[in-house]
PDB file of C-alpha atoms in Angstrom:
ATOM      1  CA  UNK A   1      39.459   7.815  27.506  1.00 85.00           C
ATOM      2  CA  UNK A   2      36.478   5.631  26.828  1.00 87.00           C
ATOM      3  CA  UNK A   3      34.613   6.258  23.277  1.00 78.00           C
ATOM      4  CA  UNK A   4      32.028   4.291  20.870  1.00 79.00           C
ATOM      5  CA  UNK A   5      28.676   4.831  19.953  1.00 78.00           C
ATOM      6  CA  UNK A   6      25.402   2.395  19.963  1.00 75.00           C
ATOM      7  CA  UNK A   7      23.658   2.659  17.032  1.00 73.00           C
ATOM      8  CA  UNK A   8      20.029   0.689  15.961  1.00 70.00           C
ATOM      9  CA  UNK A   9      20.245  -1.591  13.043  1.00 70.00           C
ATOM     10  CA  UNK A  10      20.529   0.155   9.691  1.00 89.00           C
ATOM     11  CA  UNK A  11      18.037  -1.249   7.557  1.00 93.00           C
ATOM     12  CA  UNK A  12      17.229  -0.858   3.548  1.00 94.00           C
ATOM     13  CA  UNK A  13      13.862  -1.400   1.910  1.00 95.00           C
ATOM     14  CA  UNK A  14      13.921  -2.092  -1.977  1.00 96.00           C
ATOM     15  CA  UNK A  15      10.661  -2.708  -4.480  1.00 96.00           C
ATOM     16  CA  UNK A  16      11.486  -4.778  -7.397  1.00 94.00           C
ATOM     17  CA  UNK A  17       9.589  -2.329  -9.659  1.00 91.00           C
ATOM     18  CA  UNK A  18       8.408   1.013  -8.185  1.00 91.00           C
ATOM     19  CA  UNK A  19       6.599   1.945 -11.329  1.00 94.00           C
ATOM     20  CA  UNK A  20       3.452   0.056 -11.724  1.00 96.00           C
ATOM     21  CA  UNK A  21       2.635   0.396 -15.466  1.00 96.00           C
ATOM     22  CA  UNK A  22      -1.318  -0.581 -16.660  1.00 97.00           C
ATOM     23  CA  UNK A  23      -0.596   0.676 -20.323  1.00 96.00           C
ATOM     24  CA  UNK A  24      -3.364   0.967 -22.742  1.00 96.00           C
ATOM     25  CA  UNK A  25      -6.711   0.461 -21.432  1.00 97.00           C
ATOM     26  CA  UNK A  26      -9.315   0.201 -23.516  1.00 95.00           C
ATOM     27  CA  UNK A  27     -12.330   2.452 -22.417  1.00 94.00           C
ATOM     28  CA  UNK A  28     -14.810   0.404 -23.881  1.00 94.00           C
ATOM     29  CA  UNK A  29     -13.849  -2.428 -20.772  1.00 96.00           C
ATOM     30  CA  UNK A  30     -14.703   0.469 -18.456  1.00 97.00           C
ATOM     31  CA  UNK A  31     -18.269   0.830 -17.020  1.00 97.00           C
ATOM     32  CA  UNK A  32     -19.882   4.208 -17.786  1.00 97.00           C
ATOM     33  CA  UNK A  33     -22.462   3.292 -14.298  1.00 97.00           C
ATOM     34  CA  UNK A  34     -19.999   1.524 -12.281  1.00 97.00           C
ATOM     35  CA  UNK A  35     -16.203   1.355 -11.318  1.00 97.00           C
ATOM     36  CA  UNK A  36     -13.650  -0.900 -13.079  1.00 97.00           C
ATOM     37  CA  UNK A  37     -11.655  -2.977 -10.946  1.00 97.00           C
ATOM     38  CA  UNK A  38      -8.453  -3.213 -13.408  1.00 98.00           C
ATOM     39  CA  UNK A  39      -6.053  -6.442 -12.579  1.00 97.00           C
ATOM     40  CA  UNK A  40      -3.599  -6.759 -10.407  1.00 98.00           C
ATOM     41  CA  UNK A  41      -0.233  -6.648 -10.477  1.00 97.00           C
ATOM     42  CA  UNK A  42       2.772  -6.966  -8.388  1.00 97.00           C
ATOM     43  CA  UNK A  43       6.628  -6.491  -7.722  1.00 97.00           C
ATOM     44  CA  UNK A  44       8.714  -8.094  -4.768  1.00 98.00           C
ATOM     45  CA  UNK A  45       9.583  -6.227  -2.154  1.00 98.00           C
ATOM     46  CA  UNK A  46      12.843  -6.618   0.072  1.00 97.00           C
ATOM     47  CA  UNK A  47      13.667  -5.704   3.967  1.00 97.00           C
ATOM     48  CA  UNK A  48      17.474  -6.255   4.798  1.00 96.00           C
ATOM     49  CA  UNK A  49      18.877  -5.376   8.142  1.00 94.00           C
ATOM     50  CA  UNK A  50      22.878  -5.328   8.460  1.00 85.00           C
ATOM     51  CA  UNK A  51      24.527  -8.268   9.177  1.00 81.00           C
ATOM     52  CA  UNK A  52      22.536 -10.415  11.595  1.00 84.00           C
ATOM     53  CA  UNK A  53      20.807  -7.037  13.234  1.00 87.00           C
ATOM     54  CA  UNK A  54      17.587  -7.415  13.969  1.00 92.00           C
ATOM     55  CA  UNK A  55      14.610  -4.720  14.631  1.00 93.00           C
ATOM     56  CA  UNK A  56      10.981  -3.865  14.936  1.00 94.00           C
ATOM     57  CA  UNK A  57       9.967  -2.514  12.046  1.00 95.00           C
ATOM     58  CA  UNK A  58       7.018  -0.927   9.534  1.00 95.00           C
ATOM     59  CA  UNK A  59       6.024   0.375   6.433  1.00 96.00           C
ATOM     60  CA  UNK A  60       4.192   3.964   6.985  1.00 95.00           C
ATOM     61  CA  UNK A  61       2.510   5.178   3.610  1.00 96.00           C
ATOM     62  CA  UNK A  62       1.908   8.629   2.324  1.00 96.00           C
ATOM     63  CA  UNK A  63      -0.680   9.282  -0.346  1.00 97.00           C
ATOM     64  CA  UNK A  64       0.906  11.595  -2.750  1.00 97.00           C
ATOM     65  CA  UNK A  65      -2.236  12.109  -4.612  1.00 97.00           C
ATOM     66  CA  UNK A  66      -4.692  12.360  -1.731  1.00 97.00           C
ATOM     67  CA  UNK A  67      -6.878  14.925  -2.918  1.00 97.00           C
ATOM     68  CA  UNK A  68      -8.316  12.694  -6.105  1.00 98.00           C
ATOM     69  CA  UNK A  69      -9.531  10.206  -3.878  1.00 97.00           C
ATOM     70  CA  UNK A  70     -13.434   9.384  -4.386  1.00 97.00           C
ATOM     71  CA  UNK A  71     -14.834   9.178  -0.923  1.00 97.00           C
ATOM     72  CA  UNK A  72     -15.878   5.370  -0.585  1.00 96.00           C
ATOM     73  CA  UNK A  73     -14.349   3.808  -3.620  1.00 96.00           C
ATOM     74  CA  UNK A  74     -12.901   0.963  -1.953  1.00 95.00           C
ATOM     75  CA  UNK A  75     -15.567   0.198   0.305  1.00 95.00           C
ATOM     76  CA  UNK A  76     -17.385   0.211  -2.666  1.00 93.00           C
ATOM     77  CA  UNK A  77     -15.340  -2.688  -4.217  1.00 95.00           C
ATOM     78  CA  UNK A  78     -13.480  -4.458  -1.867  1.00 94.00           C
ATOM     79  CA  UNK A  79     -16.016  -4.118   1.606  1.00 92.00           C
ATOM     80  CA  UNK A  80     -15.946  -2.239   4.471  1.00 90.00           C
ATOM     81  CA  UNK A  81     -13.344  -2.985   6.009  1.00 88.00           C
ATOM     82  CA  UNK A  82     -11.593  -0.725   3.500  1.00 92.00           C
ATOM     83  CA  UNK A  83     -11.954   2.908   4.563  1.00 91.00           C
ATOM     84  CA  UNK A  84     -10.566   5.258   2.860  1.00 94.00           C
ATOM     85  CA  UNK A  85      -7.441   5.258   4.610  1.00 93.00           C
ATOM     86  CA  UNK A  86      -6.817   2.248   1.949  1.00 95.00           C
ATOM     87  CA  UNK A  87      -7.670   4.301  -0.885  1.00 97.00           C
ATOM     88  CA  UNK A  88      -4.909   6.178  -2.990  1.00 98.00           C
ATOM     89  CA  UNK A  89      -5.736   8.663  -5.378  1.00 98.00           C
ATOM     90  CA  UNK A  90      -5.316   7.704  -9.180  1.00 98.00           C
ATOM     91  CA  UNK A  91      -4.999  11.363 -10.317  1.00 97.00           C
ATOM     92  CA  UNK A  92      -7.367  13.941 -11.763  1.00 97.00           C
ATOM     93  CA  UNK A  93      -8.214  14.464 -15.622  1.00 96.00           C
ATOM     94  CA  UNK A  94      -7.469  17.989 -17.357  1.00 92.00           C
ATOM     95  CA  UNK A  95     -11.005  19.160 -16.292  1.00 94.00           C
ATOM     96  CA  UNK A  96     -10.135  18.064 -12.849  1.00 96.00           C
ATOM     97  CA  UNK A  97     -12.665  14.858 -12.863  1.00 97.00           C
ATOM     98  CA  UNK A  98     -11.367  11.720 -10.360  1.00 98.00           C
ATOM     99  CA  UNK A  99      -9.903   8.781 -12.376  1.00 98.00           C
ATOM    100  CA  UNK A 100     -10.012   6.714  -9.781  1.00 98.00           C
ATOM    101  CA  UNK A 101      -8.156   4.468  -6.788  1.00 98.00           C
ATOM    102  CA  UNK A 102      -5.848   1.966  -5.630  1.00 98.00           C
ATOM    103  CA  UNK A 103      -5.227  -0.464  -3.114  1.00 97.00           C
ATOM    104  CA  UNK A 104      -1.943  -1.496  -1.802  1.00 97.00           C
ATOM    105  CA  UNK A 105      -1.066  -5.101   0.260  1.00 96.00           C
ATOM    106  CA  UNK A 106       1.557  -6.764   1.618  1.00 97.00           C
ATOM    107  CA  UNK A 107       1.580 -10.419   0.157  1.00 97.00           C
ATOM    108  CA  UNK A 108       3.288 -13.639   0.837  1.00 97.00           C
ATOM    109  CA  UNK A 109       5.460 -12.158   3.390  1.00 97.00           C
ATOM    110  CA  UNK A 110       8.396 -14.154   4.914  1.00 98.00           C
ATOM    111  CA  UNK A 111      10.608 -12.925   7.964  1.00 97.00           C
ATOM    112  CA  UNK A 112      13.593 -14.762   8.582  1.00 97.00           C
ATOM    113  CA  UNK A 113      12.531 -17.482   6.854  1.00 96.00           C
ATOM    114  CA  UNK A 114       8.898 -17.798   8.638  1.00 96.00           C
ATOM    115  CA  UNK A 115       5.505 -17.379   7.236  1.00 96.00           C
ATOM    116  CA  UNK A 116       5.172 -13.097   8.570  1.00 97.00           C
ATOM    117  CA  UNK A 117       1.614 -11.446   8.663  1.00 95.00           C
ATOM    118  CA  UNK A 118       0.567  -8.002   8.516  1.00 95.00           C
ATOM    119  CA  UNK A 119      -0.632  -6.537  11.660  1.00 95.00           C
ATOM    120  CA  UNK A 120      -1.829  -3.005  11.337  1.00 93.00           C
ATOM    121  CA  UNK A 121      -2.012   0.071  13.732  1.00 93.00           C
ATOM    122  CA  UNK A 122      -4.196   2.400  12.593  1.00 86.00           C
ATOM    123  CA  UNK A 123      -2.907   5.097  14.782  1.00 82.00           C
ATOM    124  CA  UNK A 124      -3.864   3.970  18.285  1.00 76.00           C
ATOM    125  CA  UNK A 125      -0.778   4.155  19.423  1.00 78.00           C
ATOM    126  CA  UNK A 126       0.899   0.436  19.420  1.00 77.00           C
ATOM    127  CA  UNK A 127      -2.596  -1.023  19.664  1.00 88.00           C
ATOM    128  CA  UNK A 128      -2.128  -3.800  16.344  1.00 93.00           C
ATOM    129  CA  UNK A 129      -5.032  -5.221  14.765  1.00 88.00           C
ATOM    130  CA  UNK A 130      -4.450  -9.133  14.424  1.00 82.00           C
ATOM    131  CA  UNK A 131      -7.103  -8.992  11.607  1.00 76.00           C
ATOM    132  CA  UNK A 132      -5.059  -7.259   8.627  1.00 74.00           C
ATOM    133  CA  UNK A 133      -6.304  -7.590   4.992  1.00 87.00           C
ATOM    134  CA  UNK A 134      -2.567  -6.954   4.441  1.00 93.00           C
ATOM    135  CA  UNK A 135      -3.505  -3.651   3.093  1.00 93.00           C
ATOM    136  CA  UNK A 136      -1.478  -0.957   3.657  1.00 94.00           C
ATOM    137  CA  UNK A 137      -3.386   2.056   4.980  1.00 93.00           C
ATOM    138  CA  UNK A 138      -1.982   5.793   4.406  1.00 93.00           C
ATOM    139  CA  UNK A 139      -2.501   8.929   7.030  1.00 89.00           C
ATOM    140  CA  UNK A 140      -1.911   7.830  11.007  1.00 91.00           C
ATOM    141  CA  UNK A 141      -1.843   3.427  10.014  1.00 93.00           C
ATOM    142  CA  UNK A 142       1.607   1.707  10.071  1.00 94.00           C
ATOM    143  CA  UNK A 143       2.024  -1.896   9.231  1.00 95.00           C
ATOM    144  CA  UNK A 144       4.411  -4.217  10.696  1.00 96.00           C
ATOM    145  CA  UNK A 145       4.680  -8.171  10.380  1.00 97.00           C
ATOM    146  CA  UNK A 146       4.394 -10.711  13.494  1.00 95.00           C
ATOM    147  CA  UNK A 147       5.655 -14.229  13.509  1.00 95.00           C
ATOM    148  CA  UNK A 148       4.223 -15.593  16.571  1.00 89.00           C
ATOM    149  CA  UNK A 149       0.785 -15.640  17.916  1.00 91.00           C
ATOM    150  CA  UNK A 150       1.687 -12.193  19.936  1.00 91.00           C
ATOM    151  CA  UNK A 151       0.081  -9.643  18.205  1.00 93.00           C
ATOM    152  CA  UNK A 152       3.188  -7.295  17.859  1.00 94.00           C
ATOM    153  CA  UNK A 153       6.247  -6.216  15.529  1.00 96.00           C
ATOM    154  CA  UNK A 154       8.698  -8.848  15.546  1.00 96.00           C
ATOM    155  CA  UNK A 155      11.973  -8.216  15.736  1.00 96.00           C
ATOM    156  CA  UNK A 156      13.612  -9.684  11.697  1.00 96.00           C
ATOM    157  CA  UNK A 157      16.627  -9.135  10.186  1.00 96.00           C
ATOM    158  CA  UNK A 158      14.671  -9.391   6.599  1.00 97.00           C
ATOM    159  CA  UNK A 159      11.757  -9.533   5.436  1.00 98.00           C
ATOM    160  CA  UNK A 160      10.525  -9.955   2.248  1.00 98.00           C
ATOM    161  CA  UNK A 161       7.006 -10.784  -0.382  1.00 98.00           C
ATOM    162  CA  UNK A 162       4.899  -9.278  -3.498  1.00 98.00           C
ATOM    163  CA  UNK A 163       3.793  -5.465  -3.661  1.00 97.00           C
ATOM    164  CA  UNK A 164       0.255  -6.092  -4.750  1.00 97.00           C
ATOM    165  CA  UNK A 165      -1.934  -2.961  -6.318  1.00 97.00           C
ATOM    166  CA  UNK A 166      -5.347  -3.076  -7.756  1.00 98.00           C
ATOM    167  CA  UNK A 167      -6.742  -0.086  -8.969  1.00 98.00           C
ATOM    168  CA  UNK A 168     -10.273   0.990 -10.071  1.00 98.00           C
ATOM    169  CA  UNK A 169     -11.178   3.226 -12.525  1.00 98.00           C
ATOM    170  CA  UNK A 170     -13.916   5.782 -12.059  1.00 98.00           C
ATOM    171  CA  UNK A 171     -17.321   5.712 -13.591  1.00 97.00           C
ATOM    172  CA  UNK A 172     -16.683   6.458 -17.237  1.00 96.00           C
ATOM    173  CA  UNK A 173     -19.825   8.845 -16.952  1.00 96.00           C
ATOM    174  CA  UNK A 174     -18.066  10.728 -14.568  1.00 96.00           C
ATOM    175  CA  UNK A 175     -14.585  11.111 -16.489  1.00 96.00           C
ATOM    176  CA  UNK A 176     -14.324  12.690 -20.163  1.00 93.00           C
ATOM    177  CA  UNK A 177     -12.939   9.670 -22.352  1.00 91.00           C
ATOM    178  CA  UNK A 178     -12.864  12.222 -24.918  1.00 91.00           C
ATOM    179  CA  UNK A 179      -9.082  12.726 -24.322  1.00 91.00           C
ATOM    180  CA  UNK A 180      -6.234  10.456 -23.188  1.00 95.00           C
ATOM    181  CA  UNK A 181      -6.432  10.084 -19.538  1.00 96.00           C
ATOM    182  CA  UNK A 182      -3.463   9.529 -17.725  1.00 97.00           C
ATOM    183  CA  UNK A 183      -4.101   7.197 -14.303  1.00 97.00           C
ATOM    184  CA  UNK A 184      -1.193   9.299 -12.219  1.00 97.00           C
ATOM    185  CA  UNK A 185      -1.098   7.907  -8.628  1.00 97.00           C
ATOM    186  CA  UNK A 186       1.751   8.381  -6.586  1.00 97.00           C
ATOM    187  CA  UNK A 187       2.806   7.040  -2.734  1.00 97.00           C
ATOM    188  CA  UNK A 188       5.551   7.594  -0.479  1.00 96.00           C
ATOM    189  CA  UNK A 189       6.508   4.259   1.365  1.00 96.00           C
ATOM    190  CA  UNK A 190       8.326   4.816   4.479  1.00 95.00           C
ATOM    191  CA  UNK A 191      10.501   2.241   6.201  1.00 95.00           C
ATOM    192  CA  UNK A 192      10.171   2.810  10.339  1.00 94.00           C
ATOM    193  CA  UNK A 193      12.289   2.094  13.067  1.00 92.00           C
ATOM    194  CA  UNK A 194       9.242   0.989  16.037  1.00 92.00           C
TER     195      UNK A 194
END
């Protein structure tokens, strides 16, 4: 009798702080003609792999919120090489008006104990971009980190750096300040096994 099993790594993925909290905001710092880019803020975010295991992974996003989005926000704000696959939805107001958006990025990642940067695929199929903001993009994008000059996953054991999101609040002409509104985004991050 011959038994065992082979099994990939088993890896965990932990966010300091999952709740990203802007408190009060005063309206009258909000542009009635323009959007607000509000600061940003962060929370560290860990990779660990069992033991000394190591594997190709990535962080795959879902918007929770997608339908609030406003349609070129962040190309708005940040340039165009943010589409709005980089641009969660900040929730709608009781009349259904768009508050706004967020960005997401991956900064000061380490892997192993290297400097890591983000590569992206935006759902090519394994084709990574070399030229990543470090944003994380939602729908058919993964990101994943290289170490090398090779433009692919590496394979890490951990990996680890600051959750950075900036948001932007709507036109305040657009959104009744009339009532408390309630910025309400939501994402799914997904580790993946590549």
């Amino acid at each position: 009798k011959v038994k065992g099993y082979i099994a990939p790594a088993s890896c965990s993925f932990t966010i300091g702080n999952s709740i990203i909290d802007y408190g009060r905001i005063d309206p009258n710092t909000l542009s009635p003609t323009n959007y607000t880019k509000l600061a940003k803020k962060s929370s560290p975010y860990a990779i660990r792999c069992g033991s000394s295991a190591k594997a190709k992974l990535g962080i795959k996003v879902v918007d929770n919120r997608a339908s609030t989005r406003i349609p070129g926000l962040m190309t708005a704000q940040f340039g165009t090489g943010y589409r709005d696959n980089y641009n969660y939805g900040l929730g709608t107001t009781a009349k259904g008006q768009k508050i706004g958006g967020y960005v997401v990025h991956l900064r000061n990642s380490v892997a192993d104990g290297k400097p890591a940067y983000v590569i992206t695929d935006e759902g090519y199929g394994g084709t990574w971009d070399p030229r990543s903001s470090e944003a994380l993009g939602h729908t058919a994008n993964i990101s994943s980190w290289r170490t090398g000059s090779a433009v692919t996953p590496a394979q890490v054991n951990t990996v680890t750096g600051n959750l950075e999101i900036q948001a932007v609040i709507n036109k305040t002409a657009e959104v009744d300040m009339s009532n408390q509104v309630n910025l309400d985004g939501q994402a799914t991050l997904e580790l993946r096994y590549l």
